Coordinates of C-alpha atoms in Angstrom, one line a residue:
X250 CA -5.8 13.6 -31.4
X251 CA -6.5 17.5 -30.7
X252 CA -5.3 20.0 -33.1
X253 CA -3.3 22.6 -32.1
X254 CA -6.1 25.0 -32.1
X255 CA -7.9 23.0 -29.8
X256 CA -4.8 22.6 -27.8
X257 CA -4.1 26.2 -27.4
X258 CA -7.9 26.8 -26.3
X259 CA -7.7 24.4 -23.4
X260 CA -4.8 26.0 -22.4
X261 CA -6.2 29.6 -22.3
X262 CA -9.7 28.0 -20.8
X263 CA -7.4 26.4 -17.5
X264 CA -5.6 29.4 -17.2
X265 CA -9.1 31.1 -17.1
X266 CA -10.0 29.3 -14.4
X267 CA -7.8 30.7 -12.3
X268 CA -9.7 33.6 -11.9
X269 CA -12.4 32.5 -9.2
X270 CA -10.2 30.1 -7.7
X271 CA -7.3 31.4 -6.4
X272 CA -8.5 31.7 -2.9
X273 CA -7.7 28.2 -2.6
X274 CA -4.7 26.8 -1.0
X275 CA -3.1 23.7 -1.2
X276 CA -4.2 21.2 1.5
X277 CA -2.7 18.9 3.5
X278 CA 0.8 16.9 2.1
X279 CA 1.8 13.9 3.1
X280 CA 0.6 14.1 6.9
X281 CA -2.2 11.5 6.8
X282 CA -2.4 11.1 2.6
X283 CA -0.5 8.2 2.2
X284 CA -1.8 4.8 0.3
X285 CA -1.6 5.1 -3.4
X286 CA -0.5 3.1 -6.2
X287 CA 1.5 4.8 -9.4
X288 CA -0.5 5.2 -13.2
X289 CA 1.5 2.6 -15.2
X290 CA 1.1 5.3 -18.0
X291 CA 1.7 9.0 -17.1
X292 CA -0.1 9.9 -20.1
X293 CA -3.2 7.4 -20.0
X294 CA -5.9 9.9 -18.2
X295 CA -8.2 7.1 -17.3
X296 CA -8.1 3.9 -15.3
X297 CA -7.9 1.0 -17.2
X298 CA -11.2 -0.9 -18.6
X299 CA -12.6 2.7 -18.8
X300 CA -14.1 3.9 -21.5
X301 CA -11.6 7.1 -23.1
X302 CA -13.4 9.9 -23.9
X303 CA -14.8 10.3 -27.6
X304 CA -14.1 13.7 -29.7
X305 CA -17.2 14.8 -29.2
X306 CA -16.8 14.6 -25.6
X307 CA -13.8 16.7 -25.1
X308 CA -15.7 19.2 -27.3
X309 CA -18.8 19.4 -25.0
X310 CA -16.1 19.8 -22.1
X311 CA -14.7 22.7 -23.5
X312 CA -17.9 24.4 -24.6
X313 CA -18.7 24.4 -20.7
X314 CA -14.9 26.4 -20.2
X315 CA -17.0 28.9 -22.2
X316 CA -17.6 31.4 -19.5
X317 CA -13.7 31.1 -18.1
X318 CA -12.8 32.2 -21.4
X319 CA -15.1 35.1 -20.9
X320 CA -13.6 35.9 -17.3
X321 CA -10.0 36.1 -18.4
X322 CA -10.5 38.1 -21.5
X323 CA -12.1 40.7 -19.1
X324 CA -8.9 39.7 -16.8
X325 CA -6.3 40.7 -19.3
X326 CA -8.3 43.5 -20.4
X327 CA -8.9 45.4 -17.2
X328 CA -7.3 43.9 -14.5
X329 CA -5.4 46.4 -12.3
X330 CA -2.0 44.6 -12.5
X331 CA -0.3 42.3 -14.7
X332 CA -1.6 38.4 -14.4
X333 CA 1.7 35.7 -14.5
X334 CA -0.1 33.2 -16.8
X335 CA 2.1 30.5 -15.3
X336 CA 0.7 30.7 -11.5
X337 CA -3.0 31.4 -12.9
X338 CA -2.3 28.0 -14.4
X339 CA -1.3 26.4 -11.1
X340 CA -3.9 28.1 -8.9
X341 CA -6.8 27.2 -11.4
X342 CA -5.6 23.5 -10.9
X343 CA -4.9 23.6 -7.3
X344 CA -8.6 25.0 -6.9
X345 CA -10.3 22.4 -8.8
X346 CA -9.0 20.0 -7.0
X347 CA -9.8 22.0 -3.8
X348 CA -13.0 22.0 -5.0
X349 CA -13.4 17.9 -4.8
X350 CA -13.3 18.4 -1.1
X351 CA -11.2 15.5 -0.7
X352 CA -8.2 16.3 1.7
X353 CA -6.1 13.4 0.0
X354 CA -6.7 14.7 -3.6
X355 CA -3.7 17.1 -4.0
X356 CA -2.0 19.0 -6.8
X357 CA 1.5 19.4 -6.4
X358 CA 4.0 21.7 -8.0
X359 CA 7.4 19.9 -9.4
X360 CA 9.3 20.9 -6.1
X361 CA 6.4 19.6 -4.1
X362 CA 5.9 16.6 -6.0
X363 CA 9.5 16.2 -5.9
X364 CA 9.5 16.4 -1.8
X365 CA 6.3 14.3 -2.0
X366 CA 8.0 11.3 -3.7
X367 CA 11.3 11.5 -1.2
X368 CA 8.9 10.5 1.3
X369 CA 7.5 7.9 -0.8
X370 CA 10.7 6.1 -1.8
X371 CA 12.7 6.8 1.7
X372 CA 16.0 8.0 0.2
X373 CA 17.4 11.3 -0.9
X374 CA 20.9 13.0 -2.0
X375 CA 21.7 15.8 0.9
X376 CA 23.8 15.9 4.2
X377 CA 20.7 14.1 6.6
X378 CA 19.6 16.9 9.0
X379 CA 16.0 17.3 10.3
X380 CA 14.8 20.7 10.6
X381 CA 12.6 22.9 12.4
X382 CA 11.8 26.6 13.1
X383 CA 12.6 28.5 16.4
X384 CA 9.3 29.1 18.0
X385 CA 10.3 32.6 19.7
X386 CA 12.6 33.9 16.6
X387 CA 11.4 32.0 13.3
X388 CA 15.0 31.5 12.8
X389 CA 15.9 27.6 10.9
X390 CA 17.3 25.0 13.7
X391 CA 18.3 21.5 13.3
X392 CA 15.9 19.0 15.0
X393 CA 18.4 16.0 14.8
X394 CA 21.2 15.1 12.9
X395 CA 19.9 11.5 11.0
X396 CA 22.2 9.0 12.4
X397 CA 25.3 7.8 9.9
X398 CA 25.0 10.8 8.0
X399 CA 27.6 13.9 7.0
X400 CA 26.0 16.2 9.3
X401 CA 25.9 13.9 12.2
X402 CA 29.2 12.8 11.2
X403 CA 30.8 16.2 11.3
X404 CA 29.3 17.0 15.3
X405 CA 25.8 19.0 14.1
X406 CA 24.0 19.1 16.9
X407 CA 20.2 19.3 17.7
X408 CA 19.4 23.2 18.8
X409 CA 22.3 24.4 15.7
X410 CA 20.9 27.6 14.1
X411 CA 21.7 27.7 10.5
X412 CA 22.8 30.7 8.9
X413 CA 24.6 30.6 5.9
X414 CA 24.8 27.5 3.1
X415 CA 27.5 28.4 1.0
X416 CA 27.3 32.1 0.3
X417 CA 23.3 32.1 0.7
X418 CA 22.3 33.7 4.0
X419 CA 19.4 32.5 5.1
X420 CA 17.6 34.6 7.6
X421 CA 13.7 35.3 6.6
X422 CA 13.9 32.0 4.3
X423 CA 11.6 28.9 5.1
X424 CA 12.3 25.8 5.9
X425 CA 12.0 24.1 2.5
X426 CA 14.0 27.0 0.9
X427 CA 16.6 25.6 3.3
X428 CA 15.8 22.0 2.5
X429 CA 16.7 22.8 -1.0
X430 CA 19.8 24.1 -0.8
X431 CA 21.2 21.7 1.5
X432 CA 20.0 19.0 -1.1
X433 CA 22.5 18.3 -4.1
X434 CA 23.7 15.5 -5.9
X435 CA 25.8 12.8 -4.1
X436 CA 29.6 13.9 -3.7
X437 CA 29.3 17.4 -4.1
X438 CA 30.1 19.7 -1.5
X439 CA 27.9 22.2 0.6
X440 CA 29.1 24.7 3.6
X441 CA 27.3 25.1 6.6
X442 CA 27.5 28.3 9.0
X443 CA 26.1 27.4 12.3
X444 CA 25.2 29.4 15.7
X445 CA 25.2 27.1 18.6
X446 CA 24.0 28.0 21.9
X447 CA 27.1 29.1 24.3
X448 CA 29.5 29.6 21.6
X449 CA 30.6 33.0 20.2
X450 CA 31.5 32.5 17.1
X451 CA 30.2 31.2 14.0
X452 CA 30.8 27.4 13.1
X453 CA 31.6 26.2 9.6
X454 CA 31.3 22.7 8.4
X455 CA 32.4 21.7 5.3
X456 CA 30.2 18.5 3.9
X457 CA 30.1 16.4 1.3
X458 CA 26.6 15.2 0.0
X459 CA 25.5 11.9 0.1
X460 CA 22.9 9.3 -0.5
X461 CA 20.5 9.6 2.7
X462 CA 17.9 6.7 3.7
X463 CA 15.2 7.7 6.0
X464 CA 14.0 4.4 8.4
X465 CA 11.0 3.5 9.5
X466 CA 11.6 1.1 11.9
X467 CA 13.2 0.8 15.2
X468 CA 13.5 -2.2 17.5
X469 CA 14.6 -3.0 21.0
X470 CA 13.8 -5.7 23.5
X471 CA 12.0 -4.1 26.3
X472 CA 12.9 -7.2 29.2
X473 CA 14.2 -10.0 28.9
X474 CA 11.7 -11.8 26.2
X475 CA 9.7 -9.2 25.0
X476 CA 10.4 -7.4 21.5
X477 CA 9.7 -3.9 20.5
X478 CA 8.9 -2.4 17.0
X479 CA 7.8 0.7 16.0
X480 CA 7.3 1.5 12.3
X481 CA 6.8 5.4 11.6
X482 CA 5.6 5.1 8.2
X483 CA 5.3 2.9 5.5
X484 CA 8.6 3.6 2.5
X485 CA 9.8 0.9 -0.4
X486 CA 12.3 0.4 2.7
X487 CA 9.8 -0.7 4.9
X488 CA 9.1 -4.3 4.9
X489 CA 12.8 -5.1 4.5
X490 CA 13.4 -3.4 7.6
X491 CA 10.7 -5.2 9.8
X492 CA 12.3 -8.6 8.4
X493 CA 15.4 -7.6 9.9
X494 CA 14.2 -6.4 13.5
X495 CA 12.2 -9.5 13.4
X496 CA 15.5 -11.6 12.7
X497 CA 17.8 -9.5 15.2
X498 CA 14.9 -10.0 18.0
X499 CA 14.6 -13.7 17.3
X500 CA 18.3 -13.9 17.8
X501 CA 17.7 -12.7 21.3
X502 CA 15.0 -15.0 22.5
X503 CA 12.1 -12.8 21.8
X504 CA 8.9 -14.8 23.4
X505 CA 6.1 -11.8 22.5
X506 CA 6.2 -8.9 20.4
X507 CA 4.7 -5.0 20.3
X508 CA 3.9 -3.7 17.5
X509 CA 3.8 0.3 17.6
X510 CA 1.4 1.7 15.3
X511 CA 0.7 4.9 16.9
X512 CA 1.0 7.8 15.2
X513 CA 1.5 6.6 11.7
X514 CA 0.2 8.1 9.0
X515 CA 0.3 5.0 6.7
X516 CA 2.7 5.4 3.4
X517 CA 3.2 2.6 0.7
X518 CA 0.2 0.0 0.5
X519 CA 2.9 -3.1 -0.7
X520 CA 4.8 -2.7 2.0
X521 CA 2.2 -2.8 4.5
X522 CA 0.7 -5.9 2.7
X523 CA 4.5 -7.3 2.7
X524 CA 4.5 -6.4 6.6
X525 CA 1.5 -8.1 7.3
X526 CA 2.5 -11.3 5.3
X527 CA 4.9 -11.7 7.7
X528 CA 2.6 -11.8 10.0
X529 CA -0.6 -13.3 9.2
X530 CA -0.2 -16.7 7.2
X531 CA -2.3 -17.3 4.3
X532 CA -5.4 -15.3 3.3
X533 CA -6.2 -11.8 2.1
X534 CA -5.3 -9.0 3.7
X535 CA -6.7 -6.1 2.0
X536 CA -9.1 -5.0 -1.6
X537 CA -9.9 -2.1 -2.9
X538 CA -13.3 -0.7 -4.7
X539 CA -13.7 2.2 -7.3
X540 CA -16.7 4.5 -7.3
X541 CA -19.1 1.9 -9.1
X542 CA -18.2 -1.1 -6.7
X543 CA -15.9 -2.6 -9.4
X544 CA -12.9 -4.6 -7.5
X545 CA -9.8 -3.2 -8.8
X546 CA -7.3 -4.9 -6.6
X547 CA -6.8 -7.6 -4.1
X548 CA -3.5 -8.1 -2.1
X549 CA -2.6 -11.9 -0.4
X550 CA -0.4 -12.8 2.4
X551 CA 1.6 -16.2 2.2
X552 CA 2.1 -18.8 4.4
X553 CA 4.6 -16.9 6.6
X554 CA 3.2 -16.7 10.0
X555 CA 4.2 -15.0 13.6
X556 CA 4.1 -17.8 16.5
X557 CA 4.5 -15.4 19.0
X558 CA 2.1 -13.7 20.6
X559 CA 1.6 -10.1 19.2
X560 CA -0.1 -6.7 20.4
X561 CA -0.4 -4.0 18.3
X562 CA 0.0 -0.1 19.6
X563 CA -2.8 1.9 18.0
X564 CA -4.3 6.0 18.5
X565 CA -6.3 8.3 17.1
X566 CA -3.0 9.3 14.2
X567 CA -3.1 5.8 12.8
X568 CA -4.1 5.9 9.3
X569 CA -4.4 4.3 6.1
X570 CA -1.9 1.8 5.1
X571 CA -1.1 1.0 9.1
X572 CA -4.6 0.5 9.8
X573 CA -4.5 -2.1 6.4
X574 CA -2.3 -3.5 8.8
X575 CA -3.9 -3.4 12.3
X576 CA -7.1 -3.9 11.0
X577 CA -6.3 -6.8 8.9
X578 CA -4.7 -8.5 11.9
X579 CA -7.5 -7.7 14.0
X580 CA -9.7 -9.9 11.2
X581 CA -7.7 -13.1 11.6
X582 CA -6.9 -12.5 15.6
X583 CA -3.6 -12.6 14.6
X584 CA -2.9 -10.3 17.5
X585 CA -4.5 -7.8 20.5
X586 CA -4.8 -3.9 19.2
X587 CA -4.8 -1.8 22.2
X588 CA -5.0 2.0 22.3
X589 CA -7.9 4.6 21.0
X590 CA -9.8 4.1 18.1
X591 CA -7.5 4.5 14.8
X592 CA -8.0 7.8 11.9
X593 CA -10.6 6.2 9.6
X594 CA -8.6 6.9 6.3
X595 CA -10.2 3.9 3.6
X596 CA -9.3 5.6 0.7
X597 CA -6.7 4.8 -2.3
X598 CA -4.7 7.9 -4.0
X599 CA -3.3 7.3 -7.1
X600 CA 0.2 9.5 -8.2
X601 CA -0.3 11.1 -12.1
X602 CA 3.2 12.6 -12.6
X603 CA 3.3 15.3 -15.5
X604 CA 5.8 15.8 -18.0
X605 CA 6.9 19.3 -16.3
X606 CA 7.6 17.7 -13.2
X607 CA 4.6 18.8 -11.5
X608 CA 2.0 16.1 -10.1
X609 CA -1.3 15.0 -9.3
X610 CA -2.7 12.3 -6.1
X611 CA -6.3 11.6 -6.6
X612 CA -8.7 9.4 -5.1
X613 CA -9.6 6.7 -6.9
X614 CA -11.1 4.3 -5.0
X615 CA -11.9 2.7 -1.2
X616 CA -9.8 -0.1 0.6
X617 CA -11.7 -3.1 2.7
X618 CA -10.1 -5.3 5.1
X619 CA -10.4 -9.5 5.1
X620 CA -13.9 -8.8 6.9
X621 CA -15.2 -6.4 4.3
X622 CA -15.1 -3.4 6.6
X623 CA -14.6 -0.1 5.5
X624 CA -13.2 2.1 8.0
X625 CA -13.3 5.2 6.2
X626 CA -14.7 7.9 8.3
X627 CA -15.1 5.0 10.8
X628 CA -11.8 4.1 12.1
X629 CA -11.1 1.0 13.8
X630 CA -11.8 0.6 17.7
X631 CA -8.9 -1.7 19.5
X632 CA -10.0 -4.2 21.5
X633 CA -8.6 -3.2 24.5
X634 CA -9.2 0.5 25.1
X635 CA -6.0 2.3 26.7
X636 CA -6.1 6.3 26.6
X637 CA -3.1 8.5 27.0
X638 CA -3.4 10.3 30.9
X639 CA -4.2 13.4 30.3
X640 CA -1.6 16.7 29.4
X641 CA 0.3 14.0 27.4
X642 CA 1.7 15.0 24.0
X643 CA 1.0 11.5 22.1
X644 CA 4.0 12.1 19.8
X645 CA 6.5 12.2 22.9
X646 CA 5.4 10.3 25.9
X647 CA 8.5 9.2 27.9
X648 CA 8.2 5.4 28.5
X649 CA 7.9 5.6 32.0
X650 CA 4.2 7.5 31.5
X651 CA 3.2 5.5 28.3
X652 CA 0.2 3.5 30.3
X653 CA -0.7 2.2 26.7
X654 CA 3.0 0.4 26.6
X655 CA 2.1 -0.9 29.9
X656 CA -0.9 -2.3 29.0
X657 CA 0.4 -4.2 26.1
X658 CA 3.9 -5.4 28.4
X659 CA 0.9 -6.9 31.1
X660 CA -1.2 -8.4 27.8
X661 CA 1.8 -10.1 26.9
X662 CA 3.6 -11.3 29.9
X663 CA -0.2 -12.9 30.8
X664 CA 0.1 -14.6 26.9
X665 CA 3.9 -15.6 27.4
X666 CA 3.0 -16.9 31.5
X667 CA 0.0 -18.9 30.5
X668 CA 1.6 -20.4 26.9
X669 CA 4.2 -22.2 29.3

């Protein structure tokens, strides 16, 4: 154990650190980050089978915090304006890990790690509106009411401006300032003050907070025999929902299934590995490597297995635990991918929480599919190219233009004509 002296001088040394790194920013969120695993212990600092650091270790590491020392007594001796100690603290962390130079390492502040594990876990306490900024005036619109929810419930419309919540107004206030106050616990209430295009006068809705689940997947049958799924990300909801379109498309006499990939930026390793157990039958479906080529984790599917013939939807936004997926029914030609060649994310983030809230997703190791490919960097190519025509915006391409849905209907109806 540290003594307190020694406690207080790591403190002062991090909030040294700050000094020369608070040109760093934070990098990217939860975009293309996804596929991590949680610290069983939030205060064990070292994966398990290592080696903890000795007392003389942490001494030599704080003998090297020497010269930040040296900076912020300088800092608090000369510096032109008053320093808050408390964001030296978080810059000086958000530049060191900047400084790994790994986009999926992050450091996240309690309100962004708090927003970073509503993603992760698919559900949150609010009134279920999507939002976005007005490109001309900055101003805070709803995208889309989420479906079932108080605010679609009470007639919110895409296009509303918001601007009041309660007695707050928020003009000049970003989006997740908004975010936050429409978020509350479940059953208490929240006012809404709304401008909507064509009508005078201000809108009020009064709404009452509620538990809010965020879906991932959607399913439709595209003719009469062929069965649509597109999963947006991988949640804890995830899996349970593919079981269900699979059950509701099999109930309509699905004969050959697409699976849309595209534009998934991956999410919770399990539930892609329950996905794909679905899928694949028996075998492995994904393992994982740290730095010294020590296998930390391998992940099985059962004997569950599709019988129908399957094509999987893949671009150039596919990453991480959806390419786990594509690439590990790719291995056991469990299916056709068909698109562009996917991101090339391999690597596994694991989540430190910290007692204040705050939080930390590092890199710990690389992932290989059943082949013992690692598409880090690499990606993995389909195996029948299909590219986007050109002008296309690959996040909203009206069916009637998506020539990579075409391709996989005519892979299919070929598979379904010949199997009879």
């Amino acid at each position: 154990m540290l003594t307190d002296r020694w406690k207080n001088v790591i403190k002062v040394a991090v909030v040294c650190m700050t000094v020369s790194l608070l040109s760093f920013i934070l990098g990217a969120r939860t975009a293309s980050s996804p596929f991590y695993v949680f610290k069983k212990n939030p205060m064990e600092t070292t994966l398990s089978g290592n080696k903890q650091p000795e007392p003389t270790e942490k001494i030599d590491d704080l003998e090297k915090l020497k010269p930040v020392a040296d900076v912020m007594k300088i800092i608090k001796a000369k510096y032109v304006k008053d320093v808050n100690d408390s964001s030296l603290v978080e810059g000086a962390i958000r530049g060191m890990v900047q400084s790994l130079e790994d986009p999926y390492s992050i450091y996240m502040n309690p309100a962004e790690f708090e927003d970073f594990m509503i993603s992760v876990n698919g559900s949150f306490e609010g009134v279920g509106i999507s939002l976005g900024s007005d490109e001309k005036t900055g101003a805070v619109i709803v995208i889309s009411p989420i479906e079932g929810t108080p605010a679609q419930k009470a007639g919110i419309l895409p296009q509303d401006r918001i601007i009041k919540v309660d007695d707050v107004d928020i003009r000049g206030k970003s989006i997740d300032d908004v975010v936050r106050l429409l978020r509350g616990p479940k059953g208490t209430k929240v006012t809404l003050y709304i401008e909507r295009p064509g009508i005078k006068n201000l809108l009020k809705f009064e709404l009452v907070r509620d538990n809010i689940r965020l879906k991932t997947v959607a399913y439709e049958m595209l003719d009469k025999n062929i069965g649509y799924i597109k999963i947006t990300s991988f949640d804890s909801y995830t899996s349970d929902e593919f079981n269900n379109a699979i059950t509701e498309l099999k109930k309509k006499g699905v004969k050959g299934l697409i699976l849309d990939l595209r534009n998934n930026p991956g999410g919770s390793l399990y539930e892609s590995v329950k996905v794909a157990d679905r899928i694949l039958g028996k075998g492995l479906v994904v393992y994982t490597e740290d730095r010294n080529k020590n296998k930390l984790e391998e992940y099985y599917s059962g004997e569950s297995k599709l019988s129908i013939p399957l094509v999987v939807l893949v671009n150039e936004n596919s990453a991480s635990a959806s390419e786990i997926l594509a690439g590990a029914i790719q291995d056991y030609k469990a299916g056709i991918l068909v698109g562009t060649k996917t991101f090339g994310k391999g690597s596994v983030q694991e989540l430190e929480p910290f007692e204040n809230g705050a939080g930390l997703k590092i890199t710990i190791a690389r992932y290989f599919i059943p082949s013992g490919r690692s598409i880090d960097g690499v990606g993995i190519q389909p195996n029948v190219k299909a590219e986007l025509n050109k002008g296309l915006n690959p996040f909203l391409v009206p069916k009637e233009k998506d020539n990579q849905l075409a391709k996989a209907l005519e892979i299919l109806r070929a598979s379904i004509t010949a199997g009879r």
